[in-house]
CSV table of C-alpha atoms and ligand atoms in Angstrom, one decimal:
chain,number,residue,atom,x,y,z
T,1,UNK,CA,-21.7,11.7,3.9
T,2,UNK,CA,-21.4,10.2,7.3
T,3,UNK,CA,-18.7,7.6,7.6
T,4,UNK,CA,-19.5,4.6,9.9
T,5,UNK,CA,-16.7,3.0,11.8
T,6,UNK,CA,-17.5,-0.7,12.3
T,7,UNK,CA,-15.4,-2.8,14.6
T,8,UNK,CA,-15.0,-6.4,13.4
T,9,UNK,CA,-15.5,-8.8,16.3
T,10,UNK,CA,-14.7,-12.0,14.5
T,11,UNK,CA,-13.2,-12.1,11.0
T,12,UNK,CA,-15.9,-14.2,9.5
T,13,UNK,CA,-18.1,-13.6,6.5
T,14,UNK,CA,-21.2,-13.6,8.9
T,15,UNK,CA,-19.8,-11.1,11.4
T,16,UNK,CA,-22.3,-8.2,11.6
T,17,UNK,CA,-19.8,-5.5,10.6
T,18,UNK,CA,-18.5,-7.7,7.7
T,19,UNK,CA,-22.1,-8.4,6.5
T,20,UNK,CA,-22.9,-4.7,6.5
T,21,UNK,CA,-19.7,-3.7,4.7
T,22,UNK,CA,-20.3,-6.4,2.1
T,23,UNK,CA,-23.9,-5.0,1.5
T,24,UNK,CA,-22.6,-1.5,1.1
T,25,UNK,CA,-19.9,-2.7,-1.4
T,26,UNK,CA,-22.6,-4.6,-3.4
T,27,UNK,CA,-24.7,-1.3,-3.4
T,28,UNK,CA,-21.7,0.5,-5.0
T,29,UNK,CA,-20.5,2.2,-1.8
T,30,UNK,CA,-17.0,2.7,-0.5
T,31,UNK,CA,-15.5,0.6,2.3
T,32,UNK,CA,-12.1,0.8,3.8
T,33,UNK,CA,-10.8,-2.5,5.2
T,34,UNK,CA,-7.5,-3.8,6.6
T,35,UNK,CA,-5.2,-6.0,4.6
T,36,UNK,CA,-1.9,-7.5,5.8
T,37,UNK,CA,0.0,-4.6,4.2
T,38,UNK,CA,-2.0,-1.3,4.7
T,39,UNK,CA,-5.8,-0.5,4.7
T,40,UNK,CA,-7.4,-0.5,1.3
T,41,UNK,CA,-10.3,1.6,0.0
T,42,UNK,CA,-12.6,-0.8,-1.7
T,43,UNK,CA,-15.4,-0.5,-4.3
T,44,UNK,CA,-16.8,-3.1,-6.7
T,45,UNK,CA,-14.4,-3.4,-9.7
T,46,UNK,CA,-17.1,-4.3,-12.2
T,47,UNK,CA,-19.0,-1.0,-11.9
T,48,UNK,CA,-17.7,2.3,-13.3
T,49,UNK,CA,-19.9,4.4,-11.0
T,50,UNK,CA,-18.5,2.7,-7.8
T,51,UNK,CA,-14.9,2.9,-9.0
T,52,UNK,CA,-15.2,6.6,-9.9
T,53,UNK,CA,-16.1,7.2,-6.2
T,54,UNK,CA,-12.7,5.9,-5.2
T,55,UNK,CA,-10.9,8.4,-7.4
T,56,UNK,CA,-13.1,11.2,-6.1
T,57,UNK,CA,-12.7,10.3,-2.4
T,58,UNK,CA,-8.9,10.1,-2.7
T,59,UNK,CA,-8.4,12.9,-5.1
T,60,UNK,CA,-6.5,10.4,-7.3
T,61,UNK,CA,-5.6,11.1,-10.9
T,62,UNK,CA,-7.8,9.0,-13.2
T,63,UNK,CA,-4.7,7.8,-15.1
T,64,UNK,CA,-3.4,5.8,-12.0
T,65,UNK,CA,-4.9,2.3,-12.2
T,66,UNK,CA,-6.2,0.3,-9.2
T,67,UNK,CA,-5.4,-3.2,-7.8
T,68,UNK,CA,-8.3,-5.7,-8.0
T,69,UNK,CA,-8.6,-7.8,-4.8
T,70,UNK,CA,-10.1,-11.3,-4.6
T,71,UNK,CA,-10.8,-13.4,-1.5
T,72,UNK,CA,-10.3,-16.7,-3.3
T,73,UNK,CA,-7.0,-17.8,-5.0
T,74,UNK,CA,-8.9,-19.8,-7.6
T,75,UNK,CA,-11.1,-16.9,-8.7
T,76,UNK,CA,-8.0,-14.7,-9.0
T,77,UNK,CA,-6.2,-17.4,-11.0
T,78,UNK,CA,-9.1,-17.3,-13.5
T,79,UNK,CA,-7.9,-13.8,-14.2
T,80,UNK,CA,-4.4,-14.9,-14.6
T,81,UNK,CA,-5.2,-17.5,-17.2
T,82,UNK,CA,-3.7,-20.9,-17.8
T,83,UNK,CA,-0.9,-19.7,-20.1
T,84,UNK,CA,0.9,-17.2,-17.8
T,85,UNK,CA,3.5,-19.6,-16.2
T,86,UNK,CA,5.3,-16.7,-14.5
T,87,UNK,CA,2.2,-15.5,-12.8
T,88,UNK,CA,1.1,-19.0,-11.9
T,89,UNK,CA,4.4,-19.8,-10.2
T,90,UNK,CA,4.3,-16.6,-8.2
T,91,UNK,CA,0.7,-16.9,-7.3
T,92,UNK,CA,1.0,-20.5,-6.1
T,93,UNK,CA,3.9,-19.5,-3.8
T,94,UNK,CA,2.7,-16.1,-2.5
T,95,UNK,CA,-1.1,-16.0,-2.6
T,96,UNK,CA,-2.9,-15.2,-0.3
T,97,UNK,CA,-0.2,-12.7,0.5
T,98,UNK,CA,1.4,-9.3,-0.2
T,99,UNK,CA,2.1,-9.8,-3.9
T,100,UNK,CA,0.3,-8.0,-6.7
T,101,UNK,CA,0.5,-9.5,-10.2
T,102,UNK,CA,0.0,-7.4,-13.4
T,103,UNK,CA,-1.6,-9.6,-16.1
T,104,UNK,CA,-3.4,-8.9,-19.4
T,105,UNK,CA,-6.8,-7.3,-18.7
T,106,UNK,CA,-9.6,-9.8,-19.4
T,107,UNK,CA,-12.3,-9.0,-21.9
T,108,UNK,CA,-15.0,-8.6,-19.3
T,109,UNK,CA,-15.8,-8.0,-15.7
T,110,UNK,CA,-13.5,-5.0,-14.9
T,111,UNK,CA,-14.6,-1.4,-15.3
T,112,UNK,CA,-12.4,0.8,-17.6
T,113,UNK,CA,-11.7,3.2,-14.7
T,114,UNK,CA,-9.9,0.4,-12.7
T,115,UNK,CA,-7.3,-0.1,-15.4
T,116,UNK,CA,-7.2,3.6,-16.4
T,117,UNK,CA,-8.0,2.6,-19.9
T,118,UNK,CA,-5.0,0.3,-20.1
T,119,UNK,CA,-4.6,-3.3,-21.4
T,120,UNK,CA,-3.4,-4.8,-18.1
T,121,UNK,CA,-4.9,-5.3,-14.7
T,122,UNK,CA,-3.2,-5.7,-11.3
T,123,UNK,CA,-4.6,-8.5,-9.1
T,124,UNK,CA,-4.0,-9.6,-5.6
T,125,UNK,CA,-5.4,-12.0,-2.9
T,126,UNK,CA,-4.8,-10.4,0.5
T,127,UNK,CA,-4.1,-12.8,3.5
T,128,UNK,CA,-5.5,-10.6,6.3
T,129,UNK,CA,-8.5,-12.4,8.0
T,130,UNK,CA,-10.8,-9.4,7.8
T,131,UNK,CA,-10.0,-8.8,4.1
T,132,UNK,CA,-10.5,-12.4,3.5
T,133,UNK,CA,-13.9,-12.4,5.3
T,134,UNK,CA,-15.1,-9.3,3.5
T,135,UNK,CA,-14.0,-10.4,0.0
T,136,UNK,CA,-15.6,-13.8,0.6
T,137,UNK,CA,-18.8,-12.3,1.9
T,138,UNK,CA,-19.1,-9.9,-1.1
T,139,UNK,CA,-17.9,-12.5,-3.7
T,140,UNK,CA,-17.1,-9.8,-6.3
T,141,UNK,CA,-13.7,-8.4,-7.5
T,142,UNK,CA,-13.0,-5.4,-5.4
T,143,UNK,CA,-10.8,-2.5,-6.6
T,144,UNK,CA,-8.8,-1.1,-3.7
T,145,UNK,CA,-6.0,1.5,-3.6
T,146,UNK,CA,-4.5,2.3,-0.2
T,147,UNK,CA,-7.0,4.1,2.0
T,148,UNK,CA,-5.5,7.6,2.1
T,149,UNK,CA,-5.8,10.8,0.1
T,150,UNK,CA,-3.7,10.7,-3.0
T,151,UNK,CA,0.1,11.1,-2.4
T,152,UNK,CA,-0.3,11.1,1.4
T,153,UNK,CA,0.9,8.4,3.9
T,154,UNK,CA,-0.8,5.0,3.7
T,155,UNK,CA,-3.0,3.9,6.6
T,156,UNK,CA,-2.0,1.2,9.0
T,157,UNK,CA,-5.0,1.5,11.3
T,158,UNK,CA,-8.6,2.8,11.3
T,159,UNK,CA,-7.6,6.2,12.9
T,160,UNK,CA,-5.3,6.9,10.0
T,161,UNK,CA,-8.1,6.1,7.5
T,162,UNK,CA,-10.6,8.3,9.3
T,163,UNK,CA,-8.2,11.2,9.6
T,164,UNK,CA,-7.8,11.2,5.9
T,165,UNK,CA,-11.2,10.0,4.5
T,166,UNK,CA,-13.9,10.6,7.1
T,167,UNK,CA,-16.9,12.1,5.4
T,168,UNK,CA,-15.8,10.8,2.0
T,169,UNK,CA,-16.4,7.1,2.4
T,170,UNK,CA,-19.3,5.0,3.7
T,171,UNK,CA,-17.6,2.6,6.1
T,172,UNK,CA,-14.3,2.0,7.7
T,173,UNK,CA,-14.1,-1.6,8.8
T,174,UNK,CA,-11.8,-1.5,11.9
T,175,UNK,CA,-9.7,-4.6,12.2
T,176,UNK,CA,-6.9,-3.0,14.2
T,177,UNK,CA,-3.3,-2.4,13.2
T,178,UNK,CA,-2.1,-4.0,9.9
T,179,UNK,CA,0.8,-6.4,10.3
T,180,UNK,CA,3.4,-5.6,7.6
T,181,UNK,CA,3.0,-1.9,7.2
T,182,UNK,CA,4.3,-1.5,3.6
T,183,UNK,CA,2.3,-1.9,0.4
T,184,UNK,CA,2.4,-5.1,-1.6
T,185,UNK,CA,5.2,-6.0,-4.0
T,186,UNK,CA,4.1,-5.5,-7.7
T,187,UNK,CA,5.4,-7.7,-10.5
T,188,UNK,CA,4.4,-7.2,-14.2
T,189,UNK,CA,4.2,-10.8,-15.4
T,190,UNK,CA,3.4,-9.9,-19.1
T,191,UNK,CA,7.0,-9.8,-20.0
T,192,UNK,CA,10.0,-12.2,-19.9
T,193,UNK,CA,11.8,-11.5,-17.8
T,194,UNK,CA,9.1,-10.2,-15.5
T,195,UNK,CA,9.3,-6.6,-14.3
T,196,UNK,CA,9.5,-5.6,-10.6
T,197,UNK,CA,7.3,-2.5,-10.5
T,198,UNK,CA,7.2,-1.8,-6.8
T,199,UNK,CA,9.3,-3.2,-3.9
T,200,UNK,CA,7.3,-4.4,-1.0
T,201,UNK,CA,6.9,-6.9,1.8
T,202,UNK,CA,8.2,-9.8,-0.3
T,203,UNK,CA,12.0,-9.9,-0.6
T,204,UNK,CA,13.3,-9.7,-4.1
T,205,UNK,CA,15.4,-12.8,-3.6
T,206,UNK,CA,12.3,-14.8,-2.8
T,207,UNK,CA,10.8,-13.8,-6.1
T,208,UNK,CA,14.0,-14.4,-8.0
T,209,UNK,CA,14.2,-18.0,-6.6
T,210,UNK,CA,11.2,-18.7,-8.8
T,211,UNK,CA,11.3,-16.3,-11.8
T,212,UNK,CA,13.7,-14.1,-13.6
T,213,UNK,CA,13.1,-10.4,-12.8
T,214,UNK,CA,14.3,-7.0,-14.0
T,215,UNK,CA,13.7,-3.6,-12.5
T,216,UNK,CA,11.1,-1.2,-14.0
T,217,UNK,CA,14.0,1.2,-14.6
T,218,UNK,CA,16.2,-1.4,-16.3
T,219,UNK,CA,17.2,-0.6,-19.8
T,220,UNK,CA,15.4,-3.2,-21.8
T,221,UNK,CA,14.9,-3.5,-25.5
T,222,UNK,CA,11.5,-1.9,-25.8
T,223,UNK,CA,10.8,0.4,-22.9
T,224,UNK,CA,7.4,1.2,-24.3
T,225,UNK,CA,6.4,-2.3,-23.4
T,226,UNK,CA,6.9,-1.6,-19.8
T,227,UNK,CA,4.0,-0.3,-17.7
T,228,UNK,CA,4.6,3.1,-16.1
T,229,UNK,CA,6.2,2.4,-12.7
T,230,UNK,CA,3.6,2.8,-9.9
T,231,UNK,CA,3.5,6.1,-8.3
T,232,UNK,CA,5.0,7.7,-11.4
T,233,UNK,CA,4.7,11.1,-9.7
T,234,UNK,CA,7.7,11.0,-7.4
T,235,UNK,CA,6.5,12.5,-4.1
T,236,UNK,CA,4.3,9.8,-2.6
T,237,UNK,CA,3.7,8.1,0.7
T,238,UNK,CA,4.6,11.5,2.0
T,239,UNK,CA,4.0,13.3,5.3
T,240,UNK,CA,3.0,17.0,5.5
T,241,UNK,CA,6.4,17.8,7.1
T,242,UNK,CA,9.6,17.8,5.1
T,243,UNK,CA,11.3,14.5,5.4
T,244,UNK,CA,15.1,14.4,5.4
T,245,UNK,CA,17.0,11.2,5.0
T,246,UNK,CA,20.6,11.6,6.2
T,247,UNK,CA,23.6,9.4,7.0
T,248,UNK,CA,23.5,8.2,10.6
T,249,UNK,CA,26.6,10.2,11.5
T,250,UNK,CA,25.0,13.5,10.2
T,251,UNK,CA,21.7,13.0,12.1
T,252,UNK,CA,22.4,14.9,15.3
T,253,UNK,CA,24.0,17.9,13.5
T,254,UNK,CA,21.1,18.1,11.0
T,255,UNK,CA,18.6,18.1,13.9
T,256,UNK,CA,20.5,20.8,15.7
T,257,UNK,CA,20.9,23.1,12.7
T,258,UNK,CA,17.1,22.8,11.9
T,259,UNK,CA,16.3,23.6,15.5
T,260,UNK,CA,18.6,26.6,15.5
T,261,UNK,CA,16.5,27.9,12.6
T,262,UNK,CA,13.5,27.7,14.9
T,263,UNK,CA,12.0,24.7,13.3
T,264,UNK,CA,10.1,22.0,15.2
T,265,UNK,CA,11.9,18.7,14.4
T,266,UNK,CA,10.8,15.1,14.7
T,267,UNK,CA,13.3,12.3,14.6
T,268,UNK,CA,12.9,8.6,13.6
T,269,UNK,CA,15.5,6.2,14.9
T,270,UNK,CA,15.9,2.5,14.8
T,271,UNK,CA,17.4,1.4,18.1
T,272,UNK,CA,15.5,2.1,21.4
T,273,UNK,CA,18.6,3.4,23.3
T,274,UNK,CA,19.3,6.1,20.7
T,275,UNK,CA,18.0,9.6,20.9
T,276,UNK,CA,17.6,9.8,24.6
T,277,UNK,CA,16.5,13.3,25.5
T,278,UNK,CA,15.1,14.2,22.0
T,279,UNK,CA,11.6,15.4,22.6
T,280,UNK,CA,9.9,14.1,19.4
T,281,UNK,CA,11.6,10.8,18.7
T,282,UNK,CA,10.0,7.7,17.2
T,283,UNK,CA,11.7,4.4,17.6
T,284,UNK,CA,11.1,2.1,14.6
T,285,UNK,CA,13.1,-1.0,15.5
T,286,UNK,CA,16.5,-2.4,14.5
T,287,UNK,CA,15.2,-5.1,12.1
T,288,UNK,CA,13.5,-4.2,8.7
T,289,UNK,CA,10.2,-6.0,9.5
T,290,UNK,CA,9.6,-4.2,12.7
T,291,UNK,CA,10.7,-0.9,11.2
T,292,UNK,CA,8.3,-1.4,8.3
T,293,UNK,CA,5.4,-2.2,10.6
T,294,UNK,CA,5.9,1.1,12.5
T,295,UNK,CA,7.0,3.5,9.8
T,296,UNK,CA,3.7,4.9,8.6
T,297,UNK,CA,2.2,5.2,12.1
T,298,UNK,CA,5.3,7.2,13.2
T,299,UNK,CA,5.0,9.5,10.2
T,300,UNK,CA,1.3,10.0,11.0
T,301,UNK,CA,2.1,10.8,14.7
T,302,UNK,CA,4.8,13.3,13.9
T,303,UNK,CA,2.5,15.0,11.4
T,304,UNK,CA,-0.2,15.1,14.1
T,305,UNK,CA,2.3,16.8,16.4
T,306,UNK,CA,2.7,19.5,13.8
T,307,UNK,CA,6.5,19.2,13.2
T,308,UNK,CA,8.0,21.2,10.4
T,309,UNK,CA,10.7,18.6,9.5
T,310,UNK,CA,11.3,14.9,10.2
T,311,UNK,CA,14.9,13.6,10.2
T,312,UNK,CA,15.7,9.9,9.7
T,313,UNK,CA,18.9,8.0,9.3
T,314,UNK,CA,19.5,6.2,6.0
T,315,UNK,CA,18.6,2.6,6.3
T,316,UNK,CA,21.4,0.0,6.0
T,317,UNK,CA,22.5,-1.0,2.5
T,318,UNK,CA,21.3,-4.6,3.1
T,319,UNK,CA,18.6,-5.9,0.6
T,320,UNK,CA,16.2,-6.5,3.5
T,321,UNK,CA,15.9,-2.7,3.6
T,322,UNK,CA,15.3,-2.1,-0.1
T,323,UNK,CA,11.6,-1.5,0.1
T,324,UNK,CA,12.0,0.8,3.1
T,325,UNK,CA,14.8,2.8,1.3
T,326,UNK,CA,12.4,3.1,-1.7
T,327,UNK,CA,9.5,4.5,0.5
T,328,UNK,CA,11.7,6.9,2.4
T,329,UNK,CA,13.1,8.2,-0.9
T,330,UNK,CA,9.6,8.8,-2.3
T,331,UNK,CA,8.4,10.3,0.9
T,332,UNK,CA,11.3,12.7,0.9
T,333,UNK,CA,11.3,13.6,-2.8
W,1,TXA,O1,-0.6,-3.5,-0.5
W,1,TXA,C1,-1.2,-2.9,-1.4
W,1,TXA,O2,-0.9,-3.1,-2.6
W,1,TXA,C2,-2.4,-2.0,-1.0
W,1,TXA,C3,-3.5,-2.9,-0.5
W,1,TXA,C4,-4.7,-2.0,-0.2
W,1,TXA,O3,-3.8,-3.9,-1.3
W,1,TXA,N1,-2.8,-1.3,-2.2
W,1,TXA,C5,-2.1,-0.3,-2.8
W,1,TXA,O4,-2.8,0.3,-3.8
W,1,TXA,O5,-1.0,0.1,-2.3
W,1,TXA,P1,-2.3,1.7,-4.4
W,1,TXA,O6,-3.3,2.1,-5.4
W,1,TXA,O7,-2.0,2.7,-3.4
W,1,TXA,O8,-1.0,1.3,-5.2
W,1,TXA,C6,-1.1,0.4,-6.3
W,1,TXA,C7,-0.1,0.7,-7.3
W,1,TXA,C8,-0.3,2.1,-7.9
W,1,TXA,O9,0.9,2.8,-7.9
W,1,TXA,C9,-0.7,1.8,-9.4
W,1,TXA,O10,-0.1,2.7,-10.3
W,1,TXA,C10,-0.1,0.4,-9.6
W,1,TXA,O11,-0.2,-0.2,-8.4
W,1,TXA,N2,-0.9,-0.3,-10.6
W,1,TXA,C11,-2.2,-0.7,-10.5
W,1,TXA,N3,-2.7,-1.3,-11.6
W,1,TXA,C12,-1.6,-1.4,-12.4
W,1,TXA,C13,-1.3,-2.0,-13.7
W,1,TXA,N4,-2.3,-2.5,-14.4
W,1,TXA,N5,-0.1,-1.9,-14.2
W,1,TXA,C14,0.9,-1.3,-13.5
W,1,TXA,N6,0.8,-0.7,-12.3
W,1,TXA,C15,-0.5,-0.8,-11.7
W,2,MG,MG1,-1.3,4.3,-2.4
């Protein structure tokens, strides 16, 4: 299969690239597209044949369910249903945006493969203008995991997508760099309190201002009621190189000792003035938002340089860094 890279000129449903991508989706093809978090790999969610292509292209285990994306908040709310107060509160506040809500699976309209045979479905309305344009043009629910091979680093630009999936998908809709850089926050709204399944761009405190939340790992009465935490397999979001997360004060010594063993070492630092003289240093920024927006691109670049190991300082204990700490932990597992 030849993968077409189509650059979006204006993020409207009648942009040539968007029209073509929507046509391919309707015809059950695979289209990667930017969202405000990371690039997604889309297929129509109502057709088994289309959804199976996603699993094949990514090498994704069939038991790992997919998020269904809508362009329109009202259509997504039809899925949520009128009874689910928790989901409605969160949706009203955060959609369109980087929040995924797990709700009971509706009787019709979603292929079994999307939900991996389960009784729930994950739904989100992305805010990115290109995602919005595409989803509105196609006017169908679109299943979309992150646009990368299974367990590898998510994609924050079209180059990342093509590096991982060229020849395996029909179109990569190029809308430039994504803004947030970390995947959406996922909340299972079928339980009271609701269950935080994945940390993401939305701070936990912002969710807790509206609804009561517990962690997926929390010891609640009936653990069987809880969906398997996303990315159940631990190593995820991972570069090819070994990633080491160490205390700030141990960073320099860790790097030297790896280099003494003859290893090629990349370093990720926050502040611009650190790491002067280190050959393979990536500066991610001192605040959590900037750091998140640059993290995956830095991991991709260091992998491209062929380093054996990547050393990064532990993020600060502040809650603003929770999602980043989670991703670094998984990537280094
Ligand atoms: O920001 C994002 O969420 C991106 C963009 C493209 O929307 N998507 C994304 O998809 O990160 P993916 O497949 O890489 O991660 C979605 C996670 C998976 O770990 C999956 O297990 C979980 O969501 N998930 C999907 N459906 C679920 C469900 N019904 N119940 C519990 N977890 C679910
Ligand atoms: Mg993913």
